[in-house]
Amino acid sequence: MVSIRRTSSVTARNVTALGSAYWLVMLGGFLEPVLYLFSIGVGVGALIGDITLPGGEVVGYAAFVAPAMLASSAMSGALAETTFNFFGKMKFMRLYDGMLATPIRPIEIALGELTWAMIRGSLYSAAFLVIMVLMDLTTPLRALAAFPATVLTGFAFGAAGMATATLIRSWQDFDLIGSAQFALFLFSGTFVPATAYPAVVRWVVEASPLYRAVDLVRGITTGTVGWVQMIDVLYLFALMALCLSAAGRRMNRLLCK
């Protein structure tokens, strides 16, 4: 049985260890999608005009791009914590070796770190949603409804990042993670609808986890929620459960030798 108290102690440790430099890192992570929104969503959007969604609804290009930036921001915040930081704590700082001298178990460490990653992703999402409302890209009620979707996105990508971190051999492997993350960012219906791609490419795009997150958030913020968004939710829950289970097993193998 997983102990909520022991799990929360891992999260609390991360909060206690925060330094001033960390907030600068978080500020940089927040500004990146905001700059994309203004440069591409607003700037390029003035040249493109409106976009027709798969259901036939027409929205401005900035309103089309903004939810994709929101989902990408939640992904980036969660992955930053559960790949680079998690790997450093596990392989070089040996932080978790000390934790395992207490009654805490690897799966509780994984859950505690995932909760912290979700908190970071949620901070990005909440701030970005405020910007979307101020720019009239969505309504306050839709922004509130979209927030749980971004939390789910953070959990799903946080679990995926943690599972990946247990397989990393050295710091050089992070180049591969960065390349994969950037490819997801570019080809997940972020700047153009998936229908713009050839059929085969479109299937690959729609099967990617970031596309499912973008589709879910975009459906909520534009008011076009339908049955497809239920597929998005189930997809993200399945990804989270599968990757969290894999991360727990890998951590148990690596830390409890």
Tab-separated table of N, CA, C and O in Angstrom, residues 117-240:
chain	number	residue	atom	x	y	z
A	117	ALA	N	6.658	17.472	-10.136
A	117	ALA	CA	6.698	17.831	-11.556
A	117	ALA	C	5.356	18.402	-11.999
A	117	ALA	O	5.297	19.364	-12.778
A	118	MET	N	4.274	17.815	-11.495
A	118	MET	CA	2.935	18.299	-11.832
A	118	MET	C	2.716	19.715	-11.291
A	118	MET	O	2.085	20.553	-11.946
A	119	ILE	N	3.251	19.993	-10.095
A	119	ILE	CA	3.112	21.331	-9.521
A	119	ILE	C	3.803	22.361	-10.407
A	119	ILE	O	3.259	23.432	-10.690
A	120	ARG	N	5.030	22.026	-10.864
A	120	ARG	CA	5.745	22.953	-11.748
A	120	ARG	C	4.978	23.171	-13.045
A	120	ARG	O	4.806	24.313	-13.493
A	121	GLY	N	4.500	22.083	-13.657
A	121	GLY	CA	3.729	22.210	-14.885
A	121	GLY	C	2.450	23.000	-14.680
A	121	GLY	O	2.036	23.780	-15.546
A	122	SER	N	1.820	22.832	-13.523
A	122	SER	CA	0.568	23.537	-13.230
A	122	SER	C	0.794	25.028	-13.068
A	122	SER	O	-0.063	25.839	-13.457
A	123	LEU	N	1.925	25.420	-12.480
A	123	LEU	CA	2.240	26.841	-12.348
A	123	LEU	C	2.374	27.491	-13.727
A	123	LEU	O	1.863	28.585	-13.968
A	124	TYR	N	3.071	26.792	-14.638
A	124	TYR	CA	3.181	27.295	-16.012
A	124	TYR	C	1.791	27.449	-16.626
A	124	TYR	O	1.482	28.459	-17.261
A	125	SER	N	0.982	26.425	-16.458
A	125	SER	CA	-0.336	26.402	-17.108
A	125	SER	C	-1.241	27.498	-16.573
A	125	SER	O	-1.929	28.175	-17.348
A	126	ALA	N	-1.267	27.673	-15.259
A	126	ALA	CA	-2.137	28.681	-14.660
A	126	ALA	C	-1.772	30.077	-15.156
A	126	ALA	O	-2.650	30.878	-15.521
A	127	ALA	N	-0.478	30.377	-15.197
A	127	ALA	CA	-0.045	31.697	-15.665
A	127	ALA	C	-0.388	31.895	-17.139
A	127	ALA	O	-0.827	32.978	-17.554
A	128	PHE	N	-0.212	30.857	-17.930
A	128	PHE	CA	-0.498	30.969	-19.366
A	128	PHE	C	-1.994	31.132	-19.611
A	128	PHE	O	-2.403	31.878	-20.521
A	129	LEU	N	-2.811	30.458	-18.831
A	129	LEU	CA	-4.262	30.596	-18.979
A	129	LEU	C	-4.707	32.022	-18.673
A	129	LEU	O	-5.622	32.549	-19.323
A	130	VAL	N	-4.086	32.648	-17.694
A	130	VAL	CA	-4.411	34.045	-17.385
A	130	VAL	C	-4.102	34.924	-18.597
A	130	VAL	O	-4.895	35.812	-18.960
A	131	ILE	N	-2.975	34.691	-19.238
A	131	ILE	CA	-2.613	35.458	-20.430
A	131	ILE	C	-3.625	35.233	-21.552
A	131	ILE	O	-4.022	36.169	-22.245
A	132	MET	N	-4.059	33.985	-21.724
A	132	MET	CA	-5.045	33.697	-22.763
A	132	MET	C	-6.352	34.452	-22.512
A	132	MET	O	-6.964	34.980	-23.453
A	133	VAL	N	-6.783	34.507	-21.254
A	133	VAL	CA	-8.017	35.228	-20.927
A	133	VAL	C	-7.840	36.722	-21.172
A	133	VAL	O	-8.718	37.386	-21.750
A	134	LEU	N	-6.697	37.272	-20.766
A	134	LEU	CA	-6.443	38.705	-20.954
A	134	LEU	C	-6.380	39.075	-22.433
A	134	LEU	O	-6.749	40.193	-22.819
A	135	MET	N	-5.925	38.131	-23.273
A	135	MET	CA	-5.843	38.381	-24.716
A	135	MET	C	-7.147	38.025	-25.426
A	135	MET	O	-7.216	38.111	-26.660
A	136	ASP	N	-8.145	37.633	-24.672
A	136	ASP	CA	-9.455	37.267	-25.218
A	136	ASP	C	-9.360	36.081	-26.182
A	136	ASP	O	-10.079	36.010	-27.180
A	137	LEU	N	-8.471	35.129	-25.867
A	137	LEU	CA	-8.334	33.923	-26.673
A	137	LEU	C	-9.203	32.794	-26.142
A	137	LEU	O	-9.341	31.760	-26.799
A	138	THR	N	-9.747	32.968	-24.964
A	138	THR	CA	-10.701	32.032	-24.383
A	138	THR	C	-11.453	32.771	-23.291
A	138	THR	O	-11.126	33.915	-22.960
A	139	THR	N	-12.481	32.138	-22.736
A	139	THR	CA	-13.258	32.762	-21.672
A	139	THR	C	-12.743	32.287	-20.311
A	139	THR	O	-12.100	31.231	-20.214
A	140	PRO	N	-13.029	33.039	-19.239
A	140	PRO	CA	-12.587	32.596	-17.908
A	140	PRO	C	-13.105	31.215	-17.519
A	140	PRO	O	-12.368	30.417	-16.930
A	141	LEU	N	-14.357	30.903	-17.857
A	141	LEU	CA	-14.919	29.594	-17.507
A	141	LEU	C	-14.218	28.471	-18.273
A	141	LEU	O	-13.932	27.408	-17.723
A	142	ARG	N	-13.944	28.709	-19.535
A	142	ARG	CA	-13.232	27.698	-20.321
A	142	ARG	C	-11.800	27.536	-19.815
A	142	ARG	O	-11.252	26.430	-19.825
A	143	ALA	N	-11.195	28.628	-19.383
A	143	ALA	CA	-9.843	28.543	-18.830
A	143	ALA	C	-9.836	27.686	-17.563
A	143	ALA	O	-8.936	26.856	-17.367
A	144	LEU	N	-10.831	27.868	-16.713
A	144	LEU	CA	-10.936	27.047	-15.505
A	144	LEU	C	-11.135	25.574	-15.855
A	144	LEU	O	-10.565	24.691	-15.216
A	145	ALA	N	-11.930	25.317	-16.882
A	145	ALA	CA	-12.166	23.933	-17.305
A	145	ALA	C	-10.926	23.323	-17.932
A	145	ALA	O	-10.702	22.103	-17.841
A	146	ALA	N	-10.100	24.154	-18.570
A	146	ALA	CA	-8.894	23.645	-19.228
A	146	ALA	C	-7.789	23.325	-18.238
A	146	ALA	O	-6.902	22.511	-18.542
A	147	PHE	N	-7.822	23.942	-17.058
A	147	PHE	CA	-6.731	23.730	-16.101
A	147	PHE	C	-6.567	22.263	-15.696
A	147	PHE	O	-5.440	21.752	-15.695
A	148	PRO	N	-7.661	21.536	-15.353
A	148	PRO	CA	-7.473	20.109	-15.033
A	148	PRO	C	-6.886	19.309	-16.198
A	148	PRO	O	-6.152	18.340	-15.982
A	149	ALA	N	-7.197	19.720	-17.428
A	149	ALA	CA	-6.634	19.025	-18.594
A	149	ALA	C	-5.126	19.218	-18.658
A	149	ALA	O	-4.383	18.299	-19.019
A	150	THR	N	-4.648	20.416	-18.295
A	150	THR	CA	-3.206	20.645	-18.293
A	150	THR	C	-2.533	19.892	-17.152
A	150	THR	O	-1.385	19.459	-17.281
A	151	VAL	N	-3.229	19.738	-16.027
A	151	VAL	CA	-2.686	18.946	-14.914
A	151	VAL	C	-2.530	17.490	-15.349
A	151	VAL	O	-1.508	16.854	-15.075
A	152	LEU	N	-3.535	16.967	-16.022
A	152	LEU	CA	-3.450	15.599	-16.540
A	152	LEU	C	-2.293	15.478	-17.533
A	152	LEU	O	-1.561	14.475	-17.517
A	153	THR	N	-2.125	16.480	-18.372
A	153	THR	CA	-1.006	16.483	-19.314
A	153	THR	C	0.326	16.434	-18.578
A	153	THR	O	1.235	15.679	-18.943
A	154	GLY	N	0.445	17.231	-17.518
A	154	GLY	CA	1.669	17.227	-16.731
A	154	GLY	C	1.944	15.883	-16.095
A	154	GLY	O	3.086	15.399	-16.090
A	155	PHE	N	0.908	15.247	-15.557
A	155	PHE	CA	1.068	13.925	-14.947
A	155	PHE	C	1.517	12.902	-15.992
A	155	PHE	O	2.416	12.088	-15.734
A	156	ALA	N	0.877	12.924	-17.156
A	156	ALA	CA	1.196	11.939	-18.192
A	156	ALA	C	2.639	12.087	-18.674
A	156	ALA	O	3.387	11.103	-18.756
A	157	PHE	N	3.044	13.313	-18.977
A	157	PHE	CA	4.411	13.517	-19.462
A	157	PHE	C	5.432	13.389	-18.342
A	157	PHE	O	6.575	12.985	-18.582
A	158	GLY	N	5.035	13.717	-17.127
A	158	GLY	CA	5.936	13.518	-16.001
A	158	GLY	C	6.240	12.046	-15.791
A	158	GLY	O	7.392	11.657	-15.572
A	159	ALA	N	5.209	11.207	-15.881
A	159	ALA	CA	5.418	9.762	-15.752
A	159	ALA	C	6.267	9.234	-16.895
A	159	ALA	O	7.162	8.398	-16.688
A	160	ALA	N	6.015	9.728	-18.115
A	160	ALA	CA	6.812	9.298	-19.269
A	160	ALA	C	8.263	9.722	-19.115
A	160	ALA	O	9.195	8.959	-19.423
A	161	GLY	N	8.483	10.937	-18.631
A	161	GLY	CA	9.843	11.413	-18.427
A	161	GLY	C	10.574	10.614	-17.367
A	161	GLY	O	11.762	10.293	-17.513
A	162	MET	N	9.880	10.266	-16.301
A	162	MET	CA	10.497	9.499	-15.230
A	162	MET	C	10.873	8.098	-15.702
A	162	MET	O	11.959	7.583	-15.392
A	163	ALA	N	9.993	7.466	-16.451
A	163	ALA	CA	10.308	6.142	-16.994
A	163	ALA	C	11.508	6.212	-17.930
A	163	ALA	O	12.384	5.340	-17.917
A	164	THR	N	11.574	7.281	-18.730
A	164	THR	CA	12.704	7.462	-19.638
A	164	THR	C	13.999	7.691	-18.866
A	164	THR	O	15.051	7.161	-19.226
A	165	ALA	N	13.924	8.468	-17.786
A	165	ALA	CA	15.124	8.782	-16.999
A	165	ALA	C	15.751	7.535	-16.389
A	165	ALA	O	16.966	7.485	-16.190
A	166	THR	N	14.942	6.529	-16.095
A	166	THR	CA	15.501	5.298	-15.518
A	166	THR	C	16.261	4.481	-16.561
A	166	THR	O	16.961	3.534	-16.210
A	167	LEU	N	16.101	4.837	-17.845
A	167	LEU	CA	16.794	4.116	-18.920
A	167	LEU	C	18.019	4.870	-19.429
A	167	LEU	O	18.805	4.322	-20.208
A	168	ILE	N	18.195	6.110	-18.996
A	168	ILE	CA	19.286	6.943	-19.489
A	168	ILE	C	20.624	6.437	-18.946
A	168	ILE	O	20.748	6.097	-17.773
A	169	ARG	N	21.623	6.419	-19.826
A	169	ARG	CA	22.954	5.934	-19.441
A	169	ARG	C	23.905	7.065	-19.081
A	169	ARG	O	24.762	6.909	-18.219
A	170	SER	N	23.787	8.225	-19.759
A	170	SER	CA	24.696	9.340	-19.503
A	170	SER	C	24.000	10.638	-19.894
A	170	SER	O	22.909	10.631	-20.477
A	171	TRP	N	24.677	11.758	-19.585
A	171	TRP	CA	24.098	13.061	-19.898
A	171	TRP	C	23.915	13.254	-21.396
A	171	TRP	O	23.053	14.013	-21.826
A	172	GLN	N	24.727	12.581	-22.214
A	172	GLN	CA	24.617	12.743	-23.668
A	172	GLN	C	23.263	12.265	-24.187
A	172	GLN	O	22.800	12.731	-25.234
A	173	ASP	N	22.638	11.353	-23.471
A	173	ASP	CA	21.335	10.846	-23.908
A	173	ASP	C	20.263	11.926	-23.873
A	173	ASP	O	19.213	11.779	-24.515
A	174	PHE	N	20.505	13.000	-23.147
A	174	PHE	CA	19.507	14.070	-23.084
A	174	PHE	C	19.375	14.793	-24.421
A	174	PHE	O	18.359	15.448	-24.672
A	175	ASP	N	20.395	14.686	-25.267
A	175	ASP	CA	20.265	15.241	-26.622
A	175	ASP	C	19.138	14.548	-27.383
A	175	ASP	O	18.386	15.186	-28.136
A	176	LEU	N	19.021	13.241	-27.189
A	176	LEU	CA	17.948	12.485	-27.850
A	176	LEU	C	16.584	12.893	-27.307
A	176	LEU	O	15.614	13.034	-28.057
A	177	ILE	N	16.515	13.088	-25.980
A	177	ILE	CA	15.247	13.508	-25.373
A	177	ILE	C	14.852	14.888	-25.882
A	177	ILE	O	13.687	15.136	-26.222
A	178	GLY	N	15.827	15.792	-25.960
A	178	GLY	CA	15.529	17.130	-26.462
A	178	GLY	C	15.045	17.114	-27.897
A	178	GLY	O	14.109	17.841	-28.260
A	179	SER	N	15.657	16.270	-28.715
A	179	SER	CA	15.238	16.164	-30.121
A	179	SER	C	13.821	15.612	-30.231
A	179	SER	O	13.007	16.113	-31.027
A	180	ALA	N	13.514	14.587	-29.434
A	180	ALA	CA	12.174	14.004	-29.460
A	180	ALA	C	11.139	15.011	-28.982
A	180	ALA	O	10.043	15.129	-29.556
A	181	GLN	N	11.477	15.762	-27.943
A	181	GLN	CA	10.554	16.760	-27.408
A	181	GLN	C	10.288	17.867	-28.427
A	181	GLN	O	9.148	18.315	-28.604
A	182	PHE	N	11.332	18.294	-29.132
A	182	PHE	CA	11.158	19.355	-30.133
A	182	PHE	C	10.343	18.862	-31.321
A	182	PHE	O	9.521	19.606	-31.880
A	183	ALA	N	10.547	17.585	-31.699
A	183	ALA	CA	9.764	17.014	-32.796
A	183	ALA	C	8.283	16.951	-32.424
A	183	ALA	O	7.409	17.261	-33.242
A	184	LEU	N	8.003	16.564	-31.182
A	184	LEU	CA	6.613	16.566	-30.718
A	184	LEU	C	6.031	17.970	-30.772
A	184	LEU	O	4.879	18.167	-31.190
A	185	PHE	N	6.833	18.941	-30.347
A	185	PHE	CA	6.368	20.322	-30.326
A	185	PHE	C	5.992	20.812	-31.722
A	185	PHE	O	4.988	21.501	-31.907
A	186	LEU	N	6.778	20.431	-32.713
A	186	LEU	CA	6.541	20.913	-34.078
A	186	LEU	C	5.414	20.169	-34.784
A	186	LEU	O	4.658	20.758	-35.563
A	187	PHE	N	5.307	18.851	-34.519
A	187	PHE	CA	4.393	18.024	-35.308
A	187	PHE	C	3.312	17.373	-34.442
A	187	PHE	O	3.118	16.166	-34.472
A	188	SER	N	2.599	18.172	-33.688
A	188	SER	CA	1.491	17.666	-32.877
A	188	SER	C	0.252	18.532	-33.053
A	188	SER	O	-0.489	18.783	-32.112
A	189	GLY	N	0.064	18.997	-34.271
A	189	GLY	CA	-1.069	19.887	-34.516
A	189	GLY	C	-0.871	21.225	-33.836
A	189	GLY	O	-1.839	21.924	-33.540
A	190	THR	N	0.389	21.588	-33.593
A	190	THR	CA	0.701	22.805	-32.844
A	190	THR	C	0.417	24.061	-33.660
A	190	THR	O	-0.251	24.982	-33.188
A	191	PHE	N	0.920	24.093	-34.888
A	191	PHE	CA	0.802	25.287	-35.714
A	191	PHE	C	-0.128	25.112	-36.910
A	191	PHE	O	-0.537	26.100	-37.516
A	192	VAL	N	-0.410	23.871	-37.274
A	192	VAL	CA	-1.356	23.596	-38.363
A	192	VAL	C	-2.235	22.424	-37.949
A	192	VAL	O	-1.810	21.567	-37.161
A	193	PRO	N	-3.457	22.340	-38.451
A	193	PRO	CA	-4.304	21.193	-38.127
A	193	PRO	C	-3.686	19.896	-38.652
A	193	PRO	O	-2.967	19.889	-39.665
A	194	ALA	N	-3.953	18.800	-37.965
A	194	ALA	CA	-3.424	17.503	-38.399
A	194	ALA	C	-3.922	17.127	-39.783
A	194	ALA	O	-3.261	16.376	-40.512
A	195	THR	N	-5.074	17.656	-40.166
A	195	THR	CA	-5.644	17.345	-41.480
A	195	THR	C	-4.810	17.918	-42.621
A	195	THR	O	-5.008	17.543	-43.779
A	196	ALA	N	-3.874	18.813	-42.296
A	196	ALA	CA	-3.034	19.395	-43.345
A	196	ALA	C	-1.950	18.439	-43.807
A	196	ALA	O	-1.349	18.649	-44.872
A	197	TYR	N	-1.689	17.377	-43.031
A	197	TYR	CA	-0.631	16.426	-43.373
A	197	TYR	C	-1.179	15.314	-44.269
A	197	TYR	O	-2.382	15.039	-44.266
A	198	PRO	N	-0.289	14.635	-45.022
A	198	PRO	CA	-0.716	13.440	-45.760
A	198	PRO	C	-1.269	12.394	-44.797
A	198	PRO	O	-0.950	12.402	-43.601
A	199	ALA	N	-2.065	11.485	-45.308
A	199	ALA	CA	-2.796	10.537	-44.455
A	199	ALA	C	-1.891	9.761	-43.508
A	199	ALA	O	-2.171	9.660	-42.302
A	200	VAL	N	-0.797	9.212	-44.029
A	200	VAL	CA	0.089	8.395	-43.191
A	200	VAL	C	0.714	9.235	-42.084
A	200	VAL	O	0.761	8.835	-40.913
A	201	VAL	N	1.181	10.426	-42.454
A	201	VAL	CA	1.793	11.321	-41.463
A	201	VAL	C	0.747	11.750	-40.439
A	201	VAL	O	1.035	11.854	-39.241
A	202	ARG	N	-0.465	11.978	-40.909
A	202	ARG	CA	-1.535	12.394	-40.003
A	202	ARG	C	-1.797	11.330	-38.941
A	202	ARG	O	-1.995	11.664	-37.767
A	203	TRP	N	-1.777	10.060	-39.312
A	203	TRP	CA	-1.995	8.994	-38.327
A	203	TRP	C	-0.902	8.999	-37.264
A	203	TRP	O	-1.174	8.810	-36.083
A	204	VAL	N	0.334	9.219	-37.695
A	204	VAL	CA	1.455	9.273	-36.750
A	204	VAL	C	1.283	10.462	-35.810
A	204	VAL	O	1.484	10.351	-34.595
A	205	VAL	N	0.923	11.616	-36.374
A	205	VAL	CA	0.723	12.822	-35.573
A	205	VAL	C	-0.367	12.606	-34.533
A	205	VAL	O	-0.206	12.921	-33.344
A	206	GLU	N	-1.498	12.059	-34.961
A	206	GLU	CA	-2.628	11.894	-34.057
A	206	GLU	C	-2.393	10.818	-33.001
A	206	GLU	O	-3.104	10.759	-32.006
A	207	ALA	N	-1.390	9.972	-33.210
A	207	ALA	CA	-1.061	8.954	-32.223
A	207	ALA	C	-0.067	9.451	-31.179
A	207	ALA	O	0.186	8.769	-30.191
A	208	SER	N	0.496	10.646	-31.393
A	208	SER	CA	1.503	11.159	-30.466
A	208	SER	C	0.833	11.704	-29.204
A	208	SER	O	-0.277	12.229	-29.249
A	209	PRO	N	1.508	11.588	-28.062
A	209	PRO	CA	0.894	12.027	-26.795
A	209	PRO	C	0.644	13.528	-26.734
A	209	PRO	O	-0.366	13.963	-26.164
A	210	LEU	N	1.552	14.335	-27.305
A	210	LEU	CA	1.319	15.776	-27.240
A	210	LEU	C	0.125	16.179	-28.092
A	210	LEU	O	-0.624	17.086	-27.721
A	211	TYR	N	-0.089	15.506	-29.219
A	211	TYR	CA	-1.265	15.835	-30.030
A	211	TYR	C	-2.540	15.591	-29.235
A	211	TYR	O	-3.473	16.389	-29.292
A	212	ARG	N	-2.601	14.475	-28.506
A	212	ARG	CA	-3.793	14.176	-27.715
A	212	ARG	C	-4.009	15.254	-26.655
A	212	ARG	O	-5.142	15.654	-26.374
A	213	ALA	N	-2.908	15.745	-26.051
A	213	ALA	CA	-3.035	16.807	-25.055
A	213	ALA	C	-3.479	18.108	-25.708
A	213	ALA	O	-4.351	18.821	-25.183
A	214	VAL	N	-2.904	18.427	-26.860
A	214	VAL	CA	-3.277	19.651	-27.578
A	214	VAL	C	-4.743	19.594	-27.992
A	214	VAL	O	-5.490	20.571	-27.842
A	215	ASP	N	-5.162	18.454	-28.506
A	215	ASP	CA	-6.548	18.299	-28.950
A	215	ASP	C	-7.519	18.468	-27.785
A	215	ASP	O	-8.575	19.093	-27.930
A	216	LEU	N	-7.141	17.930	-26.617
A	216	LEU	CA	-7.999	18.048	-25.438
A	216	LEU	C	-8.099	19.497	-24.986
A	216	LEU	O	-9.214	20.018	-24.781
A	217	VAL	N	-6.964	20.163	-24.838
A	217	VAL	CA	-6.972	21.546	-24.357
A	217	VAL	C	-7.619	22.472	-25.376
A	217	VAL	O	-8.399	23.367	-25.020
A	218	ARG	N	-7.346	22.249	-26.652
A	218	ARG	CA	-7.927	23.103	-27.700
A	218	ARG	C	-9.452	22.948	-27.743
A	218	ARG	O	-10.178	23.929	-27.934
A	219	GLY	N	-9.927	21.735	-27.576
A	219	GLY	CA	-11.370	21.527	-27.571
A	219	GLY	C	-12.051	22.273	-26.442
A	219	GLY	O	-13.153	22.811	-26.608
A	220	ILE	N	-11.378	22.326	-25.279
A	220	ILE	CA	-11.963	23.016	-24.132
A	220	ILE	C	-11.896	24.527	-24.298
A	220	ILE	O	-12.893	25.234	-24.093
A	221	THR	N	-10.732	25.056	-24.670
A	221	THR	CA	-10.582	26.511	-24.734
A	221	THR	C	-11.358	27.146	-25.885
A	221	THR	O	-11.706	28.323	-25.822
A	222	THR	N	-11.632	26.376	-26.927
A	222	THR	CA	-12.405	26.916	-28.053
A	222	THR	C	-13.884	26.557	-27.969
A	222	THR	O	-14.670	26.955	-28.836
A	223	GLY	N	-14.264	25.784	-26.959
A	223	GLY	CA	-15.665	25.421	-26.792
A	223	GLY	C	-16.166	24.413	-27.794
A	223	GLY	O	-17.359	24.398	-28.133
A	224	THR	N	-15.263	23.543	-28.271
A	224	THR	CA	-15.644	22.550	-29.286
A	224	THR	C	-15.473	21.127	-28.749
A	224	THR	O	-15.106	20.221	-29.498
A	225	VAL	N	-15.722	20.946	-27.464
A	225	VAL	CA	-15.535	19.634	-26.839
A	225	VAL	C	-16.528	18.641	-27.418
A	225	VAL	O	-17.720	18.934	-27.585
A	226	GLY	N	-16.032	17.435	-27.746
A	226	GLY	CA	-16.885	16.361	-28.259
A	226	GLY	C	-16.405	15.018	-27.751
A	226	GLY	O	-15.576	14.937	-26.839
A	227	TRP	N	-16.885	13.963	-28.372
A	227	TRP	CA	-16.517	12.619	-27.907
A	227	TRP	C	-15.039	12.322	-28.142
A	227	TRP	O	-14.444	11.505	-27.423
A	228	VAL	N	-14.423	12.998	-29.100
A	228	VAL	CA	-12.999	12.768	-29.371
A	228	VAL	C	-12.155	13.119	-28.148
A	228	VAL	O	-11.131	12.475	-27.877
A	229	GLN	N	-12.590	14.125	-27.399
A	229	GLN	CA	-11.819	14.518	-26.217
A	229	GLN	C	-11.828	13.434	-25.141
A	229	GLN	O	-10.910	13.365	-24.321
A	230	MET	N	-12.834	12.566	-25.145
A	230	MET	CA	-12.822	11.433	-24.217
A	230	MET	C	-11.688	10.471	-24.561
A	230	MET	O	-11.047	9.896	-23.677
A	231	ILE	N	-11.422	10.313	-25.850
A	231	ILE	CA	-10.282	9.495	-26.282
A	231	ILE	C	-8.982	10.115	-25.783
A	231	ILE	O	-8.073	9.409	-25.319
A	232	ASP	N	-8.892	11.447	-25.863
A	232	ASP	CA	-7.696	12.142	-25.385
A	232	ASP	C	-7.463	11.872	-23.903
A	232	ASP	O	-6.340	11.579	-23.472
A	233	VAL	N	-8.528	11.975	-23.122
A	233	VAL	CA	-8.421	11.764	-21.669
A	233	VAL	C	-7.990	10.335	-21.363
A	233	VAL	O	-7.077	10.101	-20.552
A	234	LEU	N	-8.625	9.359	-22.003
A	234	LEU	CA	-8.271	7.959	-21.774
A	234	LEU	C	-6.838	7.675	-22.198
A	234	LEU	O	-6.110	6.933	-21.528
A	235	TYR	N	-6.416	8.264	-23.309
A	235	TYR	CA	-5.046	8.092	-23.806
A	235	TYR	C	-4.043	8.592	-22.756
A	235	TYR	O	-3.071	7.895	-22.420
A	236	LEU	N	-4.264	9.801	-22.236
A	236	LEU	CA	-3.325	10.395	-21.286
A	236	LEU	C	-3.312	9.633	-19.963
A	236	LEU	O	-2.253	9.454	-19.347
A	237	PHE	N	-4.478	9.168	-19.508
A	237	PHE	CA	-4.530	8.356	-18.284
A	237	PHE	C	-3.774	7.042	-18.480
A	237	PHE	O	-3.042	6.598	-17.590
A	238	ALA	N	-3.956	6.419	-19.641
A	238	ALA	CA	-3.260	5.154	-19.920
A	238	ALA	C	-1.757	5.369	-19.979
A	238	ALA	O	-0.976	4.557	-19.460
A	239	LEU	N	-1.318	6.461	-20.618
A	239	LEU	CA	0.108	6.770	-20.687
A	239	LEU	C	0.686	6.977	-19.299
A	239	LEU	O	1.770	6.471	-18.973
A	240	MET	N	-0.037	7.711	-18.472
A	240	MET	CA	0.429	7.967	-17.112
A	240	MET	C	0.554	6.672	-16.315
A	240	MET	O	1.578	6.424	-15.665
